[in-house]
XYZ file of N, CA and C in Angstrom:
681
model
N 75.047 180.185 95.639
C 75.707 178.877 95.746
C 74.699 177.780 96.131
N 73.341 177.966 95.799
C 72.479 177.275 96.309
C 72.388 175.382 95.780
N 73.130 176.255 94.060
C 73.229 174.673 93.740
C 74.243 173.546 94.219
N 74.997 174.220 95.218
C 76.060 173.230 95.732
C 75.274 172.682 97.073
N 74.652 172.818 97.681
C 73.496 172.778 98.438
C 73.123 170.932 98.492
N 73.077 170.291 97.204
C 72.814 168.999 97.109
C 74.084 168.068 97.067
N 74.961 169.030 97.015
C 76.369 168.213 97.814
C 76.244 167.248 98.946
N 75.527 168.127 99.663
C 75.857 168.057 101.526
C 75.887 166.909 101.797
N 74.624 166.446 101.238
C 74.216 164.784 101.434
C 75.006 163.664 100.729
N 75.580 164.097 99.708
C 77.007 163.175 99.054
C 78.127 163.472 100.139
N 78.605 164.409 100.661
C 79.854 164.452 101.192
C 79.617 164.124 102.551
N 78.456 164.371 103.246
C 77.986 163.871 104.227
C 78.416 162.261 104.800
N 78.244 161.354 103.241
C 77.611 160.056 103.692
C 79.718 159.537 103.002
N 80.209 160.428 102.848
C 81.958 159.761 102.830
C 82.154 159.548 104.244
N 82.121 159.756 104.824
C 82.649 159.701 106.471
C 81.381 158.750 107.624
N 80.530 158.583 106.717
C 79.684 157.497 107.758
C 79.700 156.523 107.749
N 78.827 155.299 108.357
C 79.079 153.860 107.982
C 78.815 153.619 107.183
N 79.181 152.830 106.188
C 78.632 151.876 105.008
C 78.244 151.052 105.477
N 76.715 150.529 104.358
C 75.585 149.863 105.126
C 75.999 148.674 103.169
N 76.662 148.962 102.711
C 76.769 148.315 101.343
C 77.657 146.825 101.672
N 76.593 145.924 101.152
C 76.997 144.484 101.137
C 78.217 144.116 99.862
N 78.732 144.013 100.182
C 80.249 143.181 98.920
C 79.469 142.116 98.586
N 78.645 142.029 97.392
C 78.389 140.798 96.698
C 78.767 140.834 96.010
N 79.280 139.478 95.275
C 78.604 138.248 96.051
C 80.033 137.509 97.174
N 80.609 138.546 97.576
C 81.534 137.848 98.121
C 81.044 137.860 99.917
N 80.293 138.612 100.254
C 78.920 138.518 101.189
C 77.711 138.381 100.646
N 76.958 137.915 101.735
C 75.741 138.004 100.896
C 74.713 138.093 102.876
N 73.773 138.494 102.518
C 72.973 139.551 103.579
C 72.245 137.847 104.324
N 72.186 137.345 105.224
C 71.034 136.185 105.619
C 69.912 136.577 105.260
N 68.874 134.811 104.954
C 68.209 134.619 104.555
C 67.082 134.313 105.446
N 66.005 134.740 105.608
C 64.810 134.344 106.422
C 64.763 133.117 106.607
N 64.239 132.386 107.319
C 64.280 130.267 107.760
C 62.740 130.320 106.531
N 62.044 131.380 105.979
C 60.829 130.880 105.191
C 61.268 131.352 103.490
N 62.458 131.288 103.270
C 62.842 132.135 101.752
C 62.813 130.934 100.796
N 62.458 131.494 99.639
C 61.971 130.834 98.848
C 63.168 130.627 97.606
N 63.360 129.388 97.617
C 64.800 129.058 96.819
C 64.537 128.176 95.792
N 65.741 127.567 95.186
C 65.531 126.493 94.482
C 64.861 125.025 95.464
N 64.715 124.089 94.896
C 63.736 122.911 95.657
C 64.770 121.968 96.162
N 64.105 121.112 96.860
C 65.132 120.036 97.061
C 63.913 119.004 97.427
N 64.047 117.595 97.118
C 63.175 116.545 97.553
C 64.454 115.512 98.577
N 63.256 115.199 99.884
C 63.859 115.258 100.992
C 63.777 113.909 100.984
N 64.559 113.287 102.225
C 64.173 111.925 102.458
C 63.778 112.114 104.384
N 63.807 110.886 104.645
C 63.550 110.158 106.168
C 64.303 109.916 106.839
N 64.574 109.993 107.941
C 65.797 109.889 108.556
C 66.073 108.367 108.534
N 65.392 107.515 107.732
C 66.100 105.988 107.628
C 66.727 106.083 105.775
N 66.340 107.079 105.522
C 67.243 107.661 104.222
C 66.496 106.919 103.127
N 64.926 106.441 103.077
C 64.133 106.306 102.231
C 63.153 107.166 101.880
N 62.979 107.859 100.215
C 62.620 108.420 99.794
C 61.219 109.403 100.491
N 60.566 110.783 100.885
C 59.263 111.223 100.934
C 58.513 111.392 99.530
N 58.753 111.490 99.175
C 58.589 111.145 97.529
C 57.390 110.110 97.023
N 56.390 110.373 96.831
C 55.520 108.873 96.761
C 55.321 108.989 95.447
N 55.462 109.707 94.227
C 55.209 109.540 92.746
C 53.843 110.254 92.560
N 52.971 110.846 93.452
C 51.386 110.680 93.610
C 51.240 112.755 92.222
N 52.317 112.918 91.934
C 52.179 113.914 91.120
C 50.959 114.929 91.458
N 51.071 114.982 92.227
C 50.280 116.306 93.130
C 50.804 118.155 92.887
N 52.064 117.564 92.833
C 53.045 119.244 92.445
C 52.758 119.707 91.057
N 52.603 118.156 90.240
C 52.775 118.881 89.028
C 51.261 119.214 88.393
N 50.541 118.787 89.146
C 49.061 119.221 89.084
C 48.835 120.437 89.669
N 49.268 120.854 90.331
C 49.101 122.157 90.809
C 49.707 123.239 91.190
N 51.363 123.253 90.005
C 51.941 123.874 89.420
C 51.518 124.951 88.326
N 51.247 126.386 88.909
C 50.402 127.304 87.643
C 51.527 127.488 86.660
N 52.990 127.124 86.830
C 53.659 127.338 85.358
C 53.996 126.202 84.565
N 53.337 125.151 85.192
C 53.294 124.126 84.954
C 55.065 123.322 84.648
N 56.109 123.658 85.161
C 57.329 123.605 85.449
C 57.697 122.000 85.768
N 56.940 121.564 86.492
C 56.931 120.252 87.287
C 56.564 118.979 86.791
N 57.472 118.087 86.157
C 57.210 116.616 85.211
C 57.850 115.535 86.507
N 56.354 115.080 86.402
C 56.782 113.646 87.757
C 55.954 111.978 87.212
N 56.442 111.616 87.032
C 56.042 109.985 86.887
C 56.510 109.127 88.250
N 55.687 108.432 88.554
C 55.733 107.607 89.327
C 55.929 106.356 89.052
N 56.487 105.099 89.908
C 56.235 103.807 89.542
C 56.056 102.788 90.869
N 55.705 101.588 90.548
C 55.755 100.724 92.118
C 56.794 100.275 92.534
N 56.791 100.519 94.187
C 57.828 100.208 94.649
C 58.002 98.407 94.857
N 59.189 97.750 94.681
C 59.467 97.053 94.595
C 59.267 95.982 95.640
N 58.826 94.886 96.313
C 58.377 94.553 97.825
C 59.883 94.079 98.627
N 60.657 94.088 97.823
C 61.879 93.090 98.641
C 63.084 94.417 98.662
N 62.773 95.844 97.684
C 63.865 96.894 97.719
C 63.018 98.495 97.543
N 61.777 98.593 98.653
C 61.119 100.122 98.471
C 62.308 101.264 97.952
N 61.489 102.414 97.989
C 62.692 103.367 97.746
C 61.540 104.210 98.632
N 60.490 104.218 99.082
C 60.041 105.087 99.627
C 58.687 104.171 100.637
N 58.134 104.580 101.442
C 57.422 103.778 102.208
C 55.743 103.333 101.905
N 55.832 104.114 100.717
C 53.986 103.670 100.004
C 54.373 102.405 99.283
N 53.407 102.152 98.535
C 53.568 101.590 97.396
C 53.953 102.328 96.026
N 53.946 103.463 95.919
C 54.488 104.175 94.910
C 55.990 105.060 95.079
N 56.880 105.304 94.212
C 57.599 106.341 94.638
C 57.900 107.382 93.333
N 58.497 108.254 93.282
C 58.890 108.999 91.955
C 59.993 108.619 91.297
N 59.907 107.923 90.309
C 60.556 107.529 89.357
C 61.333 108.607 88.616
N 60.319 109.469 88.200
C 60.874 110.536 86.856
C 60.453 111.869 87.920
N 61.898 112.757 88.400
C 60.807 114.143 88.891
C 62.502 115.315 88.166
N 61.623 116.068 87.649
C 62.007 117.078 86.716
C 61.672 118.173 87.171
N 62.539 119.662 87.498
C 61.689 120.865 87.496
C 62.529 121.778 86.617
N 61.676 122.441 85.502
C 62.355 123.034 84.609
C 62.396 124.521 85.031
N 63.498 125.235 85.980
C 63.357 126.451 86.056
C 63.634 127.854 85.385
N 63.083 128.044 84.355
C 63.175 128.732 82.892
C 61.585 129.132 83.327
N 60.828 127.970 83.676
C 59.376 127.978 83.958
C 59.135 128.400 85.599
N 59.850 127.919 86.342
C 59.224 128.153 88.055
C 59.396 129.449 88.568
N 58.330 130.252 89.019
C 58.093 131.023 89.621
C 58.221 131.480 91.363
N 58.710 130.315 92.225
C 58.678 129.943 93.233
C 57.622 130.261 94.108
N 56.292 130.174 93.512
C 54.910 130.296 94.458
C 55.008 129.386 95.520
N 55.727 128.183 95.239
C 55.330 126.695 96.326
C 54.344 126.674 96.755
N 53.484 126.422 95.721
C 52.322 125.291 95.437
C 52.413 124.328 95.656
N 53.693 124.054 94.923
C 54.334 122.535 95.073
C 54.192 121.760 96.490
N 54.697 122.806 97.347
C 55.174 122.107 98.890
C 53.934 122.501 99.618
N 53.100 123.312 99.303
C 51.650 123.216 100.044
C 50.821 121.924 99.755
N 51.323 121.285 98.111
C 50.434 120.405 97.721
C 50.758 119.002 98.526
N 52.041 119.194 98.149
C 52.874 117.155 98.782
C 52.202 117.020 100.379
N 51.852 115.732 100.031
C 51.161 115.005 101.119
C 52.473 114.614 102.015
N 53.525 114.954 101.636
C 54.504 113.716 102.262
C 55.445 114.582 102.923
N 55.081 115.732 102.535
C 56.294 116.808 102.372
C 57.584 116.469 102.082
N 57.639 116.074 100.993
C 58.819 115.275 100.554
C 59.596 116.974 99.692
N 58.868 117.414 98.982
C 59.379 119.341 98.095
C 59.553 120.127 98.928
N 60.606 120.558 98.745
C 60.487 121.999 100.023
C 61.484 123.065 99.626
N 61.511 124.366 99.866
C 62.216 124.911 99.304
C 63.743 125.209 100.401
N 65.073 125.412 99.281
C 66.107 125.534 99.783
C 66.493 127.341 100.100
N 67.365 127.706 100.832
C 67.999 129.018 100.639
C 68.896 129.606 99.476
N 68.867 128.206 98.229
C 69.940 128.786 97.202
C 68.978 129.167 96.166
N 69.348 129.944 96.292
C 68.920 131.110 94.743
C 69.809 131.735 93.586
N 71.023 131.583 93.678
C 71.999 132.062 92.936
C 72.202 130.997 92.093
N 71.801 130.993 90.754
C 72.231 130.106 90.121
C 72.185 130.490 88.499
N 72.846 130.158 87.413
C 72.460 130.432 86.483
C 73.534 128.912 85.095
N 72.387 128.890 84.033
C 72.803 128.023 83.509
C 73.742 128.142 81.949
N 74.542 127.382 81.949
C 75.276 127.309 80.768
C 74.700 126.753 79.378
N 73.661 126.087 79.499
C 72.828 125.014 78.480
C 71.481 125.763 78.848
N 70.418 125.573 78.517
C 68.789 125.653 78.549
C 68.793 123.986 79.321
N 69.561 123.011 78.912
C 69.112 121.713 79.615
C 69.514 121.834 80.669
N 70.599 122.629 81.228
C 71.228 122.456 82.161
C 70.071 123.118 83.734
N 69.129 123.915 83.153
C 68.024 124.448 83.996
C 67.002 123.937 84.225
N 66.774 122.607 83.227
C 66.153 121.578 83.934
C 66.561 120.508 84.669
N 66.372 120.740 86.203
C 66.979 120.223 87.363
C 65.893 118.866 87.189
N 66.935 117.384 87.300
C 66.234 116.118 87.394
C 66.435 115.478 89.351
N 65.743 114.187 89.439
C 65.584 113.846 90.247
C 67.135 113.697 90.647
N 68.020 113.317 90.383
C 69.441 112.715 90.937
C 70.119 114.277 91.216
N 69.910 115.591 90.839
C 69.814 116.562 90.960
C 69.369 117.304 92.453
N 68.034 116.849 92.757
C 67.250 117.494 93.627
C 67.143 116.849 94.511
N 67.373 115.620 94.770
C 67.014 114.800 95.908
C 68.447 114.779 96.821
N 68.522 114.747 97.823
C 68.853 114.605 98.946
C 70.603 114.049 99.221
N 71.368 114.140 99.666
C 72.367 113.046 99.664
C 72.359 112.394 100.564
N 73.344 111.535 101.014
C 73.354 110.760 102.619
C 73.356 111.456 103.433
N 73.800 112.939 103.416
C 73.589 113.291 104.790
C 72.426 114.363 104.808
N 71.771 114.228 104.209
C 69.875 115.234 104.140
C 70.793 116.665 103.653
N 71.709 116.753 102.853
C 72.036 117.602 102.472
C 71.330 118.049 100.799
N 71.701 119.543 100.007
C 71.219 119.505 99.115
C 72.353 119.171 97.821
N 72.356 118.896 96.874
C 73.505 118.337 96.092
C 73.691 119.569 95.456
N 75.672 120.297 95.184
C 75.445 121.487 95.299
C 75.762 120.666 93.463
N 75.631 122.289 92.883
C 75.388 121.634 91.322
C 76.601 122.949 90.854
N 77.362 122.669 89.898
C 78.333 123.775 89.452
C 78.023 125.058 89.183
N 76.898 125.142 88.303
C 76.261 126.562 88.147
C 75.796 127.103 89.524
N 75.986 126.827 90.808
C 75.261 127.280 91.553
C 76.081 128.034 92.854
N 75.867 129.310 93.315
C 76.665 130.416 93.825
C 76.239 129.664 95.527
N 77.130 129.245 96.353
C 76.952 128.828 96.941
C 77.729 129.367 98.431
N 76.958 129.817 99.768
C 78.156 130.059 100.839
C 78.424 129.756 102.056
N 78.722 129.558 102.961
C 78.470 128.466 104.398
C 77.064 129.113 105.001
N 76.296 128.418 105.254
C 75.124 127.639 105.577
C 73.952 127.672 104.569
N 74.136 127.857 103.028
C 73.267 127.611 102.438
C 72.706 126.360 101.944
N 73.370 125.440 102.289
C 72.995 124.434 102.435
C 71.976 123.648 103.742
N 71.801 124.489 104.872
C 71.216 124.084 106.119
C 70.259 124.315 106.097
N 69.113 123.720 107.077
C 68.038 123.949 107.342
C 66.910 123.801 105.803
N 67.158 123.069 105.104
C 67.042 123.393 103.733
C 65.152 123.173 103.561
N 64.487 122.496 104.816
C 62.982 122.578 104.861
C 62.533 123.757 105.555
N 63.292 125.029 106.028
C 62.325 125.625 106.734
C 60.908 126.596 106.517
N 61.012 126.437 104.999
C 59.543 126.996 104.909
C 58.876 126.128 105.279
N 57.905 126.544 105.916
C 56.643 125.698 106.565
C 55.195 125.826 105.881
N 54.713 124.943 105.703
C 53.515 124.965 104.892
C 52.240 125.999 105.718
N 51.697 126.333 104.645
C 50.639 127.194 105.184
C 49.847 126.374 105.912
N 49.246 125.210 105.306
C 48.489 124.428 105.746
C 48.532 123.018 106.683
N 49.739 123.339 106.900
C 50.454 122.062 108.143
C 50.379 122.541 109.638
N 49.951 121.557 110.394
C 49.536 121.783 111.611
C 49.959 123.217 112.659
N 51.444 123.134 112.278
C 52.034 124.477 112.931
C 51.852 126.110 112.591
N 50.658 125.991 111.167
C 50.282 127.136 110.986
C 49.007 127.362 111.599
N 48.437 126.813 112.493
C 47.311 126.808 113.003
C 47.629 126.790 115.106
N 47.050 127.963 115.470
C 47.626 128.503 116.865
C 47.035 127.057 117.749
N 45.852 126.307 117.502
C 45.343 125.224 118.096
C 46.795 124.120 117.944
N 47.497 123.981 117.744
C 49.007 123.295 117.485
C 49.934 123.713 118.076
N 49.764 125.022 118.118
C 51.216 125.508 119.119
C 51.920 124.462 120.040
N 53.092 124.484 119.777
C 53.991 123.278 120.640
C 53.397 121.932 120.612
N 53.106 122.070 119.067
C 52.617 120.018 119.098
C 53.670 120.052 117.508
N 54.199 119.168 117.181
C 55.230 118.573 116.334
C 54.401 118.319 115.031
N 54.525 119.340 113.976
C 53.579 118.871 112.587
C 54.455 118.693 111.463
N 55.643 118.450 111.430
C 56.578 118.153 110.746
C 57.113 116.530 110.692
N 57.284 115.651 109.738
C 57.938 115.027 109.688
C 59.704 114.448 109.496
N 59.769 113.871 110.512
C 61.600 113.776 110.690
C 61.900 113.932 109.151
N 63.697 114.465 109.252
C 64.222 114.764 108.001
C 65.434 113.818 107.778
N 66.273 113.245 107.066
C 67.555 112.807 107.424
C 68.413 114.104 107.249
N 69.744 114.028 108.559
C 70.169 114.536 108.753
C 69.576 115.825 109.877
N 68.607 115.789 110.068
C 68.382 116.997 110.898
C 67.159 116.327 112.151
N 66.861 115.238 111.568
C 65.461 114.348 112.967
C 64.176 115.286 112.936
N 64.017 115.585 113.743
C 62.442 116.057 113.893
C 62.191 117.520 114.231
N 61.391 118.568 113.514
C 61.745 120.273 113.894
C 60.835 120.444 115.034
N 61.656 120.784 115.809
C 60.893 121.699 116.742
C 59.786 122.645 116.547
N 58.805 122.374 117.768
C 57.566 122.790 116.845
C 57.226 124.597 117.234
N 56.656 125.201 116.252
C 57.081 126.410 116.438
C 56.401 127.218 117.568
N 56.336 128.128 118.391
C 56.154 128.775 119.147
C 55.063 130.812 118.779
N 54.987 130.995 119.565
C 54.166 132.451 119.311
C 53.454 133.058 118.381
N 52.092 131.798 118.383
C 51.132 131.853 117.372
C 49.932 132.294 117.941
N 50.105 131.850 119.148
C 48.520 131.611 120.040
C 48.307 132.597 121.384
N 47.537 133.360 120.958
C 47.657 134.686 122.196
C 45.883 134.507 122.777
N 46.255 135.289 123.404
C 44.424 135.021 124.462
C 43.993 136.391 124.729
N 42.780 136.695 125.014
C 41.989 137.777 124.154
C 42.555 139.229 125.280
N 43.356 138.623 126.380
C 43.926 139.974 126.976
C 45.217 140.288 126.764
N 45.810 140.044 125.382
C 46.741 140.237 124.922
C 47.767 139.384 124.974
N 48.240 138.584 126.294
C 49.007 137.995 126.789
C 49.070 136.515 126.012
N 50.489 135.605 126.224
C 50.483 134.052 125.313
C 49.663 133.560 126.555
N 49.266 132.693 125.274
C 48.315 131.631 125.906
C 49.376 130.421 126.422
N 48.837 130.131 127.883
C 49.310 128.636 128.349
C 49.299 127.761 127.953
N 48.277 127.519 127.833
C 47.675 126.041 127.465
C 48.480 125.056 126.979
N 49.449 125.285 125.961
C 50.377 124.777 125.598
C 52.065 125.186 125.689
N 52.247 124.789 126.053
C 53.830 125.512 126.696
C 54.821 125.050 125.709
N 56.589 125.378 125.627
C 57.026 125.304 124.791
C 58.189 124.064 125.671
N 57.633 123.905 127.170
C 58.159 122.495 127.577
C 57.611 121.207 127.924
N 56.685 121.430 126.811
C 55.671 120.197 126.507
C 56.379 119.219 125.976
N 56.294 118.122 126.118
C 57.225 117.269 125.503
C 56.103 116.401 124.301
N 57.316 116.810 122.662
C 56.290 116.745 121.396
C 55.269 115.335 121.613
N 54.595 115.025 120.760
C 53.591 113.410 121.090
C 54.814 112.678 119.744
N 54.527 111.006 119.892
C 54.852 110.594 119.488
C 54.730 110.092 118.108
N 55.392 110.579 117.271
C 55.141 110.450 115.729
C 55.653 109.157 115.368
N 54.647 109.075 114.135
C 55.265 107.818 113.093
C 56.349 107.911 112.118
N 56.821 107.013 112.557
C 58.662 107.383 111.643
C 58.324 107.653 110.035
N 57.167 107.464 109.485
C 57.586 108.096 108.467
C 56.106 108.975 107.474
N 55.014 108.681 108.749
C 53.603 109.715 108.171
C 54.387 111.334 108.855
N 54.924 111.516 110.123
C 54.875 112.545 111.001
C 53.655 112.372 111.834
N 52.744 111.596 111.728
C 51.467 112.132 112.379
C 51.789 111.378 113.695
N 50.714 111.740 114.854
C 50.853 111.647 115.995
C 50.532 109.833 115.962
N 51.240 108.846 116.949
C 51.768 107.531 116.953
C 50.219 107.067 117.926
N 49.663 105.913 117.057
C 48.530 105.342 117.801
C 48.882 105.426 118.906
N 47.137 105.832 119.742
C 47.244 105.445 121.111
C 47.354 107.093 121.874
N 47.961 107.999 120.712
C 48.357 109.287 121.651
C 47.123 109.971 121.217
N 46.241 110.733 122.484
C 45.352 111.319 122.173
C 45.709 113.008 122.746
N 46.655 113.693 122.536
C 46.754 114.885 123.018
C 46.192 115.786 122.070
């Protein structure tokens, strides 16, 4: 009866817990660094991060990313340079979600969202345009019909953090390298990067430091502060 032998482990696992997710009517949480569809953000005075400077689509390897820029207007900006993005397109048929994109933006205006469930009815319909991707009044992401959506996938919608932004570097610990968002203000800056050579966190910077004072709309630290 040896071949009944590989039963055990089928009849075994009727009477234990189920570890099986009901999708999509659950769906398992998402890491604060998961890599989703995009969203272009604004400022918490609800003018564009966006400067037109086509940086993403330069250094986009699927080359996915169509951005034109134009000048901003002096009496009605849409964003705080002199340039903003006029035309921004991402055709995802093409995107791979490396985020290149959001390592590249100077402004961190690209960033990726937690929605990933999506699929299209048209081929046009998968090229996501600017009125698409950008932001609503309340720094939310605009949900789009094709898109599988469930309470809080819409939140937190910047938390990947750039490799190369201040908070990936332990010399930063508890200093503010993010720029305010609308709807969410300014992220807390991240914590347990920076250890000291006897294992233990380093002091030096504590996590009840109070952040330095940023510019409402570079992020960078506000003349005058030398911490």
């Amino acid at each position: 009866m040896g071949y009944l032998d590989g039963f055990k482990v089928t009849f075994g696992k009727l009477f234990g817990e189920r570890v099986t997710t009901e999708y999509p009517h659950e769906k398992r949480p998402k890491p604060p660094r998961f890599h989703g569809r995009h969203v272009l953000n604004r400022y918490p005075d609800g003018m564009e991060k966006c400067i037109g400077c086509e940086l993403c689509a330069g250094v986009c390897p699927a080359r996915c990313i169509y951005v034109r820029g134009a000048d901003n207007a002096p009496d009605d900006p849409v964003s705080p340079g002199e340039r903003y993005g006029y035309v921004y397109e991402i055709n995802y048929l093409r995107c791979i979600h490396c985020d290149l994109c959001v390592e590249a933006c100077p402004t961190e205006a690209i960033t990726e969202t937690k929605v990933f469930e999506f699929s299209f009815p048209t081929r046009r319909d998968a090229i996501y345009t600017k009125d698409e991707l950008l932001t609503d009044d309340d720094g939310r992401p605009r949900r789009q019909p094709w898109e599988l959506w469930h309470e809080g996938d819409d939140e937190h919608t910047s938390g990947w953090m750039r490799a190369t932004s201040p908070s990936g570097q332990p010399d930063y610990e508890g200093r503010v390298g993010w720029s305010g968002e609308l709807g969410y203000g300014v992220r807390a800056p991240e914590q347990g990067q920076h250890a000291d050579l006897d294992g233990g966190e380093d002091d030096s910077v504590t996590a009840g430091d109070e952040p330095a004072d940023l510019d409402e709309h570079s992020g960078a630290p506000a003349a005058g502060d030398h911490h």
